[in-house]
Tab-separated table of C-alpha atoms in Angstrom:
chain	number	residue	atom	x	y	z
X	13	UNK	CA	175.943	268.693	-4.538
X	14	UNK	CA	178.537	271.343	-3.654
X	15	UNK	CA	181.262	269.438	-5.509
X	16	UNK	CA	178.983	269.201	-8.573
X	17	UNK	CA	178.388	272.963	-8.524
X	18	UNK	CA	182.113	273.589	-8.043
X	19	UNK	CA	183.091	271.324	-10.942
X	20	UNK	CA	180.345	272.745	-13.175
X	21	UNK	CA	181.601	276.284	-12.485
X	22	UNK	CA	184.992	275.294	-13.900
X	23	UNK	CA	183.442	274.456	-17.295
X	24	UNK	CA	183.164	277.766	-19.259
X	25	UNK	CA	179.939	276.830	-21.077
X	26	UNK	CA	178.215	275.649	-17.901
X	27	UNK	CA	179.488	278.690	-16.006
X	28	UNK	CA	177.805	280.945	-18.580
X	29	UNK	CA	174.553	279.004	-18.173
X	30	UNK	CA	174.728	279.237	-14.383
X	31	UNK	CA	175.415	282.999	-14.506
X	32	UNK	CA	172.539	283.455	-16.970
X	33	UNK	CA	170.198	281.521	-14.650
X	34	UNK	CA	171.243	283.592	-11.633
X	35	UNK	CA	170.696	286.819	-13.610
X	36	UNK	CA	167.194	285.745	-14.630
X	37	UNK	CA	166.333	284.804	-11.043
X	38	UNK	CA	167.710	288.162	-9.874
X	39	UNK	CA	165.422	289.932	-12.355
X	40	UNK	CA	162.524	287.903	-10.959
X	41	UNK	CA	163.294	289.025	-7.398
X	42	UNK	CA	163.685	292.651	-8.485
X	43	UNK	CA	160.305	292.486	-10.236
X	44	UNK	CA	158.788	291.006	-7.086
X	45	UNK	CA	159.579	294.301	-5.346
X	46	UNK	CA	157.980	296.629	-7.939
X	47	UNK	CA	154.436	297.569	-6.802
X	48	UNK	CA	151.470	297.732	-9.149
X	49	UNK	CA	150.627	301.406	-9.859
X	50	UNK	CA	147.418	302.818	-8.419
X	51	UNK	CA	147.307	300.484	-5.377
X	52	UNK	CA	147.424	301.484	-1.714
X	53	UNK	CA	149.781	298.926	-0.168
X	54	UNK	CA	148.851	299.744	3.441
X	55	UNK	CA	145.217	298.739	2.813
X	56	UNK	CA	146.334	295.328	1.462
X	57	UNK	CA	148.677	294.882	4.443
X	58	UNK	CA	145.727	295.513	6.807
X	59	UNK	CA	143.643	292.939	4.915
X	60	UNK	CA	146.405	290.359	5.331
X	61	UNK	CA	146.732	291.132	9.034
X	62	UNK	CA	142.989	290.696	9.543
X	63	UNK	CA	143.122	287.267	7.851
X	64	UNK	CA	146.429	286.011	9.271
X	65	UNK	CA	146.793	282.313	8.592
X	66	UNK	CA	143.772	282.336	6.312
X	67	UNK	CA	143.180	282.179	2.565
X	68	UNK	CA	145.877	284.688	1.680
X	69	UNK	CA	149.017	283.520	3.492
X	70	UNK	CA	149.604	280.247	1.629
X	71	UNK	CA	149.052	281.948	-1.748
X	72	UNK	CA	151.496	284.657	-0.692
X	73	UNK	CA	154.095	282.031	0.313
X	74	UNK	CA	153.973	280.335	-3.083
X	75	UNK	CA	154.189	283.758	-4.776
X	76	UNK	CA	157.350	284.629	-2.846
X	77	UNK	CA	155.677	287.521	-0.985
X	78	UNK	CA	154.658	289.266	-4.234
X	79	UNK	CA	150.946	288.726	-3.560
X	80	UNK	CA	150.937	290.530	-0.181
X	81	UNK	CA	153.047	293.391	-1.549
X	82	UNK	CA	150.843	293.386	-4.678
X	83	UNK	CA	153.777	293.725	-7.047
X	84	UNK	CA	153.815	293.224	-10.808
X	85	UNK	CA	154.425	289.480	-10.223
X	86	UNK	CA	151.543	289.087	-7.737
X	87	UNK	CA	149.877	286.371	-9.845
X	88	UNK	CA	153.209	284.581	-10.163
X	89	UNK	CA	153.569	281.695	-12.640
X	90	UNK	CA	150.505	279.753	-11.470
X	91	UNK	CA	148.167	280.775	-14.341
X	92	UNK	CA	150.730	279.138	-16.655
X	93	UNK	CA	150.794	275.951	-14.555
X	94	UNK	CA	146.975	275.825	-14.526
X	95	UNK	CA	146.929	276.323	-18.309
X	96	UNK	CA	149.490	273.519	-18.718
X	97	UNK	CA	147.323	271.157	-16.650
X	98	UNK	CA	144.231	272.011	-18.710
X	99	UNK	CA	146.049	271.528	-22.038
X	100	UNK	CA	147.578	268.211	-20.958
X	101	UNK	CA	144.182	266.911	-19.857
X	102	UNK	CA	142.588	268.132	-23.103
X	103	UNK	CA	145.330	266.357	-25.068
X	104	UNK	CA	143.882	263.065	-23.854
X	105	UNK	CA	140.252	264.110	-24.438
X	106	UNK	CA	140.546	265.864	-27.851
X	107	UNK	CA	141.863	263.719	-30.767
X	108	UNK	CA	143.284	266.690	-32.715
X	109	UNK	CA	145.430	267.741	-29.746
X	110	UNK	CA	146.514	264.136	-29.240
X	111	UNK	CA	147.675	264.015	-32.866
X	112	UNK	CA	149.592	267.279	-32.361
X	113	UNK	CA	151.390	265.809	-29.344
X	114	UNK	CA	152.588	262.918	-31.540
X	115	UNK	CA	153.963	265.165	-34.297
X	116	UNK	CA	157.274	265.669	-32.531
X	117	UNK	CA	158.836	269.069	-32.018
X	118	UNK	CA	156.420	270.981	-34.284
X	119	UNK	CA	153.405	269.547	-32.479
X	120	UNK	CA	154.861	270.397	-29.076
X	121	UNK	CA	155.515	273.970	-30.242
X	122	UNK	CA	151.859	274.401	-31.232
X	123	UNK	CA	150.618	272.984	-27.927
X	124	UNK	CA	153.056	275.302	-26.135
X	125	UNK	CA	151.613	278.220	-28.106
X	126	UNK	CA	148.063	277.254	-27.099
X	127	UNK	CA	149.229	277.031	-23.484
X	128	UNK	CA	150.605	280.569	-23.656
X	129	UNK	CA	147.324	281.925	-25.067
X	130	UNK	CA	145.354	280.174	-22.337
X	131	UNK	CA	147.780	281.510	-19.705
X	132	UNK	CA	147.108	285.101	-20.806
X	133	UNK	CA	143.338	284.505	-20.651
X	134	UNK	CA	143.497	282.914	-17.183
X	135	UNK	CA	145.852	285.618	-15.886
X	136	UNK	CA	143.558	288.386	-17.211
X	137	UNK	CA	140.485	286.777	-15.601
X	138	UNK	CA	142.300	286.311	-12.308
X	139	UNK	CA	143.696	289.867	-12.387
X	140	UNK	CA	140.217	291.267	-13.126
X	141	UNK	CA	138.674	289.279	-10.302
X	142	UNK	CA	141.302	290.398	-7.782
X	143	UNK	CA	141.276	294.086	-8.762
X	144	UNK	CA	137.484	294.384	-9.146
X	145	UNK	CA	136.659	292.016	-6.297
X	146	UNK	CA	138.800	291.407	-3.234
X	147	UNK	CA	141.347	294.254	-3.517
X	148	UNK	CA	139.019	296.923	-4.932
X	149	UNK	CA	139.115	298.940	-1.699
X	150	UNK	CA	142.905	299.167	-2.120
X	151	UNK	CA	142.545	301.059	-5.426
X	152	UNK	CA	143.563	304.712	-5.112
X	153	UNK	CA	141.122	305.624	-7.914
X	154	UNK	CA	138.115	303.419	-8.536
X	155	UNK	CA	137.571	304.141	-12.227
X	156	UNK	CA	137.796	302.104	-15.437
X	157	UNK	CA	141.277	303.334	-16.411
X	158	UNK	CA	142.794	302.560	-12.988
X	159	UNK	CA	141.296	299.067	-12.943
X	160	UNK	CA	142.405	298.458	-16.549
X	161	UNK	CA	145.996	299.456	-15.679
X	162	UNK	CA	146.072	297.023	-12.731
X	163	UNK	CA	144.695	294.166	-14.881
X	164	UNK	CA	147.156	294.831	-17.728
X	165	UNK	CA	150.168	295.110	-15.375
X	166	UNK	CA	149.318	291.868	-13.509
X	167	UNK	CA	148.681	289.971	-16.765
X	168	UNK	CA	151.906	291.324	-18.287
X	169	UNK	CA	153.778	290.256	-15.136
X	170	UNK	CA	152.623	286.652	-15.536
X	171	UNK	CA	153.427	286.718	-19.274
X	172	UNK	CA	156.936	288.023	-18.495
X	173	UNK	CA	157.500	285.281	-15.892
X	174	UNK	CA	156.366	282.693	-18.443
X	175	UNK	CA	158.962	284.047	-20.891
X	176	UNK	CA	161.591	284.218	-18.129
X	177	UNK	CA	161.008	280.559	-17.236
X	178	UNK	CA	161.378	279.526	-20.880
X	179	UNK	CA	164.646	281.451	-21.191
X	180	UNK	CA	166.073	279.699	-18.126
X	181	UNK	CA	165.042	276.281	-19.480
X	182	UNK	CA	166.528	276.958	-22.937
X	183	UNK	CA	169.673	278.943	-22.102
X	184	UNK	CA	170.267	278.282	-18.419
X	185	UNK	CA	170.350	275.372	-15.999
X	186	UNK	CA	167.322	273.432	-14.768
X	187	UNK	CA	163.591	273.809	-15.341
X	188	UNK	CA	162.792	277.532	-15.438
X	189	UNK	CA	159.249	277.316	-14.058
X	190	UNK	CA	160.318	275.082	-11.159
X	191	UNK	CA	163.235	277.381	-10.326
X	192	UNK	CA	160.948	280.441	-10.202
X	193	UNK	CA	158.688	278.639	-7.724
X	194	UNK	CA	161.769	277.473	-5.808
X	195	UNK	CA	163.150	281.005	-5.447
X	196	UNK	CA	159.749	282.330	-4.388
X	197	UNK	CA	159.448	279.768	-1.591
X	198	UNK	CA	163.075	280.113	-0.439
X	199	UNK	CA	162.756	283.920	-0.277
X	200	UNK	CA	159.941	283.514	2.267
X	201	UNK	CA	161.684	280.874	4.390
X	202	UNK	CA	163.816	283.247	6.544
X	203	UNK	CA	160.778	285.340	7.453
X	204	UNK	CA	158.789	282.206	8.354
X	205	UNK	CA	161.590	280.864	10.544
X	206	UNK	CA	162.058	284.244	12.277
X	207	UNK	CA	158.322	284.376	13.037
X	208	UNK	CA	158.433	280.844	14.385
X	209	UNK	CA	161.322	281.518	16.770
X	210	UNK	CA	159.823	284.892	17.764
X	211	UNK	CA	156.592	283.092	18.671
X	212	UNK	CA	158.601	280.665	20.842
X	213	UNK	CA	160.400	283.553	22.525
X	214	UNK	CA	157.097	285.324	23.221
X	215	UNK	CA	155.557	282.133	24.597
X	216	UNK	CA	153.022	281.905	21.756
X	217	UNK	CA	154.426	278.596	20.435
X	218	UNK	CA	155.646	275.451	22.130
X	219	UNK	CA	159.380	274.734	21.821
X	220	UNK	CA	158.591	271.010	21.536
X	221	UNK	CA	156.348	271.740	18.542
X	222	UNK	CA	159.162	273.710	16.878
X	223	UNK	CA	161.672	270.896	17.463
X	224	UNK	CA	159.121	268.413	16.084
X	225	UNK	CA	158.721	270.591	12.977
X	226	UNK	CA	162.494	270.737	12.406
X	227	UNK	CA	162.745	266.945	12.772
X	228	UNK	CA	159.871	266.518	10.296
X	229	UNK	CA	161.598	268.947	7.898
X	230	UNK	CA	164.770	266.837	8.060
X	231	UNK	CA	162.725	263.659	7.521
X	232	UNK	CA	161.066	265.260	4.476
X	233	UNK	CA	164.474	266.092	2.981
X	234	UNK	CA	165.705	262.518	3.519
X	235	UNK	CA	162.423	261.069	2.204
X	236	UNK	CA	162.464	263.185	-0.967
X	237	UNK	CA	166.060	262.200	-1.711
X	238	UNK	CA	165.242	258.506	-1.177
X	239	UNK	CA	162.237	258.410	-3.506
X	240	UNK	CA	163.959	260.649	-6.081
X	241	UNK	CA	166.992	258.359	-6.177
X	242	UNK	CA	165.031	255.093	-5.849
X	243	UNK	CA	164.860	252.904	-8.938
X	244	UNK	CA	164.200	249.340	-10.034
X	245	UNK	CA	166.706	247.772	-12.412
X	246	UNK	CA	165.076	245.523	-15.015
X	247	UNK	CA	167.662	243.169	-16.609
X	248	UNK	CA	167.992	243.261	-20.403
X	249	UNK	CA	169.927	240.814	-22.579
X	250	UNK	CA	170.987	241.624	-26.129
X	251	UNK	CA	171.222	238.763	-28.640
X	252	UNK	CA	174.404	238.310	-30.686
X	253	UNK	CA	174.267	239.554	-34.274
X	254	UNK	CA	176.783	238.930	-37.032
X	255	UNK	CA	177.264	241.877	-39.401
X	256	UNK	CA	179.941	241.087	-41.972
X	257	UNK	CA	182.936	239.836	-40.030
X	258	UNK	CA	181.952	241.486	-36.758
X	259	UNK	CA	179.760	240.197	-33.920
X	260	UNK	CA	177.524	242.741	-32.161
X	261	UNK	CA	175.472	242.384	-28.976
X	262	UNK	CA	175.541	239.573	-26.505
X	263	UNK	CA	176.008	241.881	-23.503
X	264	UNK	CA	173.768	242.237	-20.455
X	265	UNK	CA	172.493	245.555	-19.151
X	266	UNK	CA	169.449	246.893	-17.321
X	267	UNK	CA	166.628	249.451	-17.607
X	268	UNK	CA	166.725	251.869	-14.638
X	269	UNK	CA	163.031	252.396	-13.821
X	270	UNK	CA	162.758	255.377	-11.459
X	271	UNK	CA	160.289	255.120	-8.595
X	272	UNK	CA	159.302	258.742	-9.160
X	273	UNK	CA	159.683	259.706	-12.817
X	274	UNK	CA	157.490	262.788	-12.369
X	275	UNK	CA	159.724	264.432	-9.731
X	276	UNK	CA	157.967	267.221	-7.802
X	277	UNK	CA	155.710	268.209	-10.726
X	278	UNK	CA	152.661	266.403	-9.170
X	279	UNK	CA	153.050	268.471	-5.980
X	280	UNK	CA	153.247	271.729	-7.961
X	281	UNK	CA	150.206	270.760	-10.046
X	282	UNK	CA	148.218	269.708	-6.963
X	283	UNK	CA	149.082	272.926	-5.131
X	284	UNK	CA	148.002	275.006	-8.147
X	285	UNK	CA	144.613	273.297	-8.392
X	286	UNK	CA	143.944	273.486	-4.645
X	287	UNK	CA	144.798	277.187	-4.707
X	288	UNK	CA	142.209	277.819	-7.411
X	289	UNK	CA	139.038	277.761	-5.212
X	290	UNK	CA	140.882	279.864	-2.614
X	291	UNK	CA	141.714	282.473	-5.252
X	292	UNK	CA	138.102	282.429	-6.515
X	293	UNK	CA	136.957	282.943	-2.904
X	294	UNK	CA	138.908	286.206	-2.818
X	295	UNK	CA	136.410	287.643	-5.305
X	296	UNK	CA	133.451	287.098	-2.968
X	297	UNK	CA	132.428	288.050	0.523
X	298	UNK	CA	130.288	286.058	2.908
X	299	UNK	CA	128.839	282.678	1.953
X	300	UNK	CA	131.172	281.242	-0.675
X	301	UNK	CA	134.345	282.687	0.878
X	302	UNK	CA	133.343	281.362	4.312
X	303	UNK	CA	132.633	277.927	2.810
X	304	UNK	CA	136.062	277.757	1.125
X	305	UNK	CA	137.805	279.053	4.234
X	306	UNK	CA	136.109	276.410	6.390
X	307	UNK	CA	136.118	273.355	4.104
X	308	UNK	CA	138.812	273.845	1.437
X	309	UNK	CA	141.663	275.732	3.096
X	310	UNK	CA	144.358	274.922	5.619
X	311	UNK	CA	142.859	277.504	7.978
X	312	UNK	CA	139.593	275.611	8.475
X	313	UNK	CA	139.205	273.011	11.246
X	314	UNK	CA	137.450	270.697	8.811
X	315	UNK	CA	139.171	272.176	5.775
X	316	UNK	CA	142.646	271.022	6.739
X	317	UNK	CA	141.457	267.386	6.568
X	318	UNK	CA	139.526	267.820	3.297
X	319	UNK	CA	142.466	269.745	1.832
X	320	UNK	CA	144.860	266.979	2.887
X	321	UNK	CA	142.678	264.203	1.382
X	322	UNK	CA	142.311	266.118	-1.898
X	323	UNK	CA	146.048	266.807	-1.914
X	324	UNK	CA	146.840	263.081	-1.553
X	325	UNK	CA	144.414	262.105	-4.336
X	326	UNK	CA	145.640	264.821	-6.720
X	327	UNK	CA	149.313	263.997	-6.131
X	328	UNK	CA	148.666	260.300	-6.866
X	329	UNK	CA	146.643	261.211	-9.982
X	330	UNK	CA	149.245	263.635	-11.380
X	331	UNK	CA	152.102	261.237	-10.599
X	332	UNK	CA	150.438	258.578	-12.770
X	333	UNK	CA	149.407	261.153	-15.376
X	334	UNK	CA	152.872	262.691	-15.752
X	335	UNK	CA	154.576	259.282	-15.717
X	336	UNK	CA	152.269	258.116	-18.549
X	337	UNK	CA	153.328	261.163	-20.584
X	338	UNK	CA	157.039	260.556	-19.984
X	339	UNK	CA	157.223	256.757	-20.356
X	340	UNK	CA	155.617	254.807	-23.212
X	341	UNK	CA	155.967	251.018	-22.621
X	342	UNK	CA	154.934	250.126	-26.193
X	343	UNK	CA	157.541	252.431	-27.735
X	344	UNK	CA	160.204	251.184	-25.312
X	345	UNK	CA	159.309	247.555	-26.101
X	346	UNK	CA	159.548	248.184	-29.845
X	347	UNK	CA	162.956	249.845	-29.457
X	348	UNK	CA	164.230	246.855	-27.496
X	349	UNK	CA	162.929	244.464	-30.155
X	350	UNK	CA	164.497	246.428	-33.020
X	351	UNK	CA	167.889	246.423	-31.283
X	352	UNK	CA	167.773	242.706	-30.484
X	353	UNK	CA	167.176	243.207	-26.767
X	354	UNK	CA	164.825	241.251	-24.532
X	355	UNK	CA	163.988	240.874	-20.870
X	356	UNK	CA	164.933	237.356	-19.655
X	357	UNK	CA	161.809	235.237	-19.287
X	358	UNK	CA	159.623	237.741	-21.182
X	359	UNK	CA	158.847	237.413	-24.892
X	360	UNK	CA	159.542	240.447	-27.109
X	361	UNK	CA	156.653	242.618	-28.318
X	362	UNK	CA	153.365	242.912	-26.439
X	363	UNK	CA	154.394	240.688	-23.474
X	364	UNK	CA	157.367	243.006	-22.883
X	365	UNK	CA	155.230	246.171	-23.035
X	366	UNK	CA	152.663	244.581	-20.683
X	367	UNK	CA	155.424	243.629	-18.257
X	368	UNK	CA	156.922	247.150	-18.344
X	369	UNK	CA	153.456	248.668	-17.808
X	370	UNK	CA	152.918	246.402	-14.798
X	371	UNK	CA	156.299	247.305	-13.268
X	372	UNK	CA	155.831	251.045	-13.878
X	373	UNK	CA	152.320	250.931	-12.395
X	374	UNK	CA	153.550	249.253	-9.202
X	375	UNK	CA	156.596	251.410	-8.550
X	376	UNK	CA	154.673	254.588	-9.488
X	377	UNK	CA	152.006	253.725	-6.915
X	378	UNK	CA	154.682	253.348	-4.231
X	379	UNK	CA	156.339	256.621	-5.269
X	380	UNK	CA	153.024	258.505	-5.494
X	381	UNK	CA	151.883	257.373	-2.032
X	382	UNK	CA	155.270	258.250	-0.513
X	383	UNK	CA	155.189	261.682	-2.198
X	384	UNK	CA	151.619	262.324	-1.010
X	385	UNK	CA	152.470	261.359	2.579
X	386	UNK	CA	155.591	263.539	2.632
X	387	UNK	CA	153.610	266.522	1.289
X	388	UNK	CA	150.554	266.079	3.521
X	389	UNK	CA	151.763	264.746	6.889
X	390	UNK	CA	153.417	268.036	8.016
X	391	UNK	CA	150.168	269.918	7.249
X	392	UNK	CA	148.194	267.615	9.551
X	393	UNK	CA	150.846	267.768	12.291
X	394	UNK	CA	150.930	271.588	12.110
X	395	UNK	CA	147.137	271.644	12.515
X	396	UNK	CA	147.289	269.296	15.528
X	397	UNK	CA	150.102	271.114	17.384
X	398	UNK	CA	148.750	274.542	16.302
X	399	UNK	CA	152.101	275.671	14.928
X	400	UNK	CA	151.319	278.538	12.560
X	401	UNK	CA	154.131	278.291	10.001
X	402	UNK	CA	153.344	278.226	6.296
X	403	UNK	CA	156.742	277.077	5.085
X	404	UNK	CA	155.638	273.488	5.644
X	405	UNK	CA	155.825	270.119	3.921
X	406	UNK	CA	154.832	271.259	0.418
X	407	UNK	CA	157.360	274.100	0.388
X	408	UNK	CA	160.229	271.935	1.658
X	409	UNK	CA	159.326	269.143	-0.755
X	410	UNK	CA	159.322	271.480	-3.773
X	411	UNK	CA	162.594	273.126	-2.716
X	412	UNK	CA	164.443	269.827	-2.178
X	413	UNK	CA	162.991	268.264	-5.328
X	414	UNK	CA	163.982	271.227	-7.533
X	415	UNK	CA	167.521	271.263	-6.089
X	416	UNK	CA	167.946	267.523	-6.784
X	417	UNK	CA	166.617	267.822	-10.357
X	418	UNK	CA	168.801	270.866	-11.114
X	419	UNK	CA	171.955	269.184	-9.757
X	420	UNK	CA	171.158	266.061	-11.809
X	421	UNK	CA	170.843	268.165	-14.962
X	422	UNK	CA	174.226	269.730	-14.222
X	423	UNK	CA	175.759	266.284	-13.719
X	424	UNK	CA	174.242	265.050	-16.985
X	425	UNK	CA	175.597	268.048	-18.914
X	426	UNK	CA	179.037	267.581	-17.370
X	427	UNK	CA	179.023	263.879	-18.259
X	428	UNK	CA	178.006	264.687	-21.835
X	429	UNK	CA	180.898	267.137	-22.147
X	430	UNK	CA	183.358	264.558	-20.776
X	431	UNK	CA	182.219	262.139	-23.489
X	432	UNK	CA	182.594	264.834	-26.146
X	433	UNK	CA	186.116	265.606	-24.937
X	434	UNK	CA	187.015	261.930	-24.991
X	435	UNK	CA	185.671	261.484	-28.542
X	436	UNK	CA	187.484	264.613	-29.788
X	437	UNK	CA	190.748	263.177	-28.534
């Protein structure tokens, strides 16, 4: 990885992209330190202290600390992720959206526009609920104008992050949205580790539990790399064709079918959906909030098990869902047929697409289960050993996955430039 970054830095065009990405991420961290006007930060800090380890801490981790400090990026990018999930699900259910998705670049632009509109709506609703509901006592002035300012600032913060992520994706390196989440989690890691070792020093945590956590963290890193790099090679043979006086084809190659085509996107999607009832619970006091805290959050004795089961099911679902969006067996089969390629022992056309669907289904199941276990097992172990650290399996998995994907994109861009240089010679 370090050699890839070093070699990429030597390429002027890639160096500009890397600098641009770092500048955008720096702007994100600066914005995460700017408080929302009209809010008493000490009141929010007291609320967090009174609910340590409860509904708020995990949301704050994924927001890079912006939620606890109630900065302009307190809502983070999650309204956009939720909107993306909703639009992708509606694409399957609504024929007109399905047609748009098949119209190429123009269709994708329209769907992206709808996603942005929905993001603004969701962010405004969430901002209104937080300012009017859970954090109302933190308002310096409890009038319409003060509340309106808080709602507008929080919504604008999410809209700016959405734009920032798009700029990184288009002009920088890697997936902008994933990198924003990555930076948010990494920025909280030192504080989490300091708290963990301070708890050991004070006798509040068991040193064996800490060592076990570090071993699990290392196992997660190795596991993510293995499933990200794992692939099945399907052999492909190309028939010989005579065009004029030249003979084309006749060579053997393979289709590299990745075990986990979706990367860490299923984990991000699952986390966003499981956060949703916890965020809604912030708007209420008593019954509903107590129910969510007990049965649907990591803080609840029963909730940690229900949360873990839901997390496994959602990760498996989104892995299949995102893989289906990325890989179309029928289209792949038709391309093979048009280019004179075939899989040995499989007839071209529908038998080939059926075979590819079967292979993808099997390897995706293996990848989805492995991903779900890696994301969920540390949560269960933390609950059993009572180690109160929120930078757990999900955070490590997202961080490692984003790093691998970003490095792969750099390698791909470097390879493409090597080919261009070779052709220009």
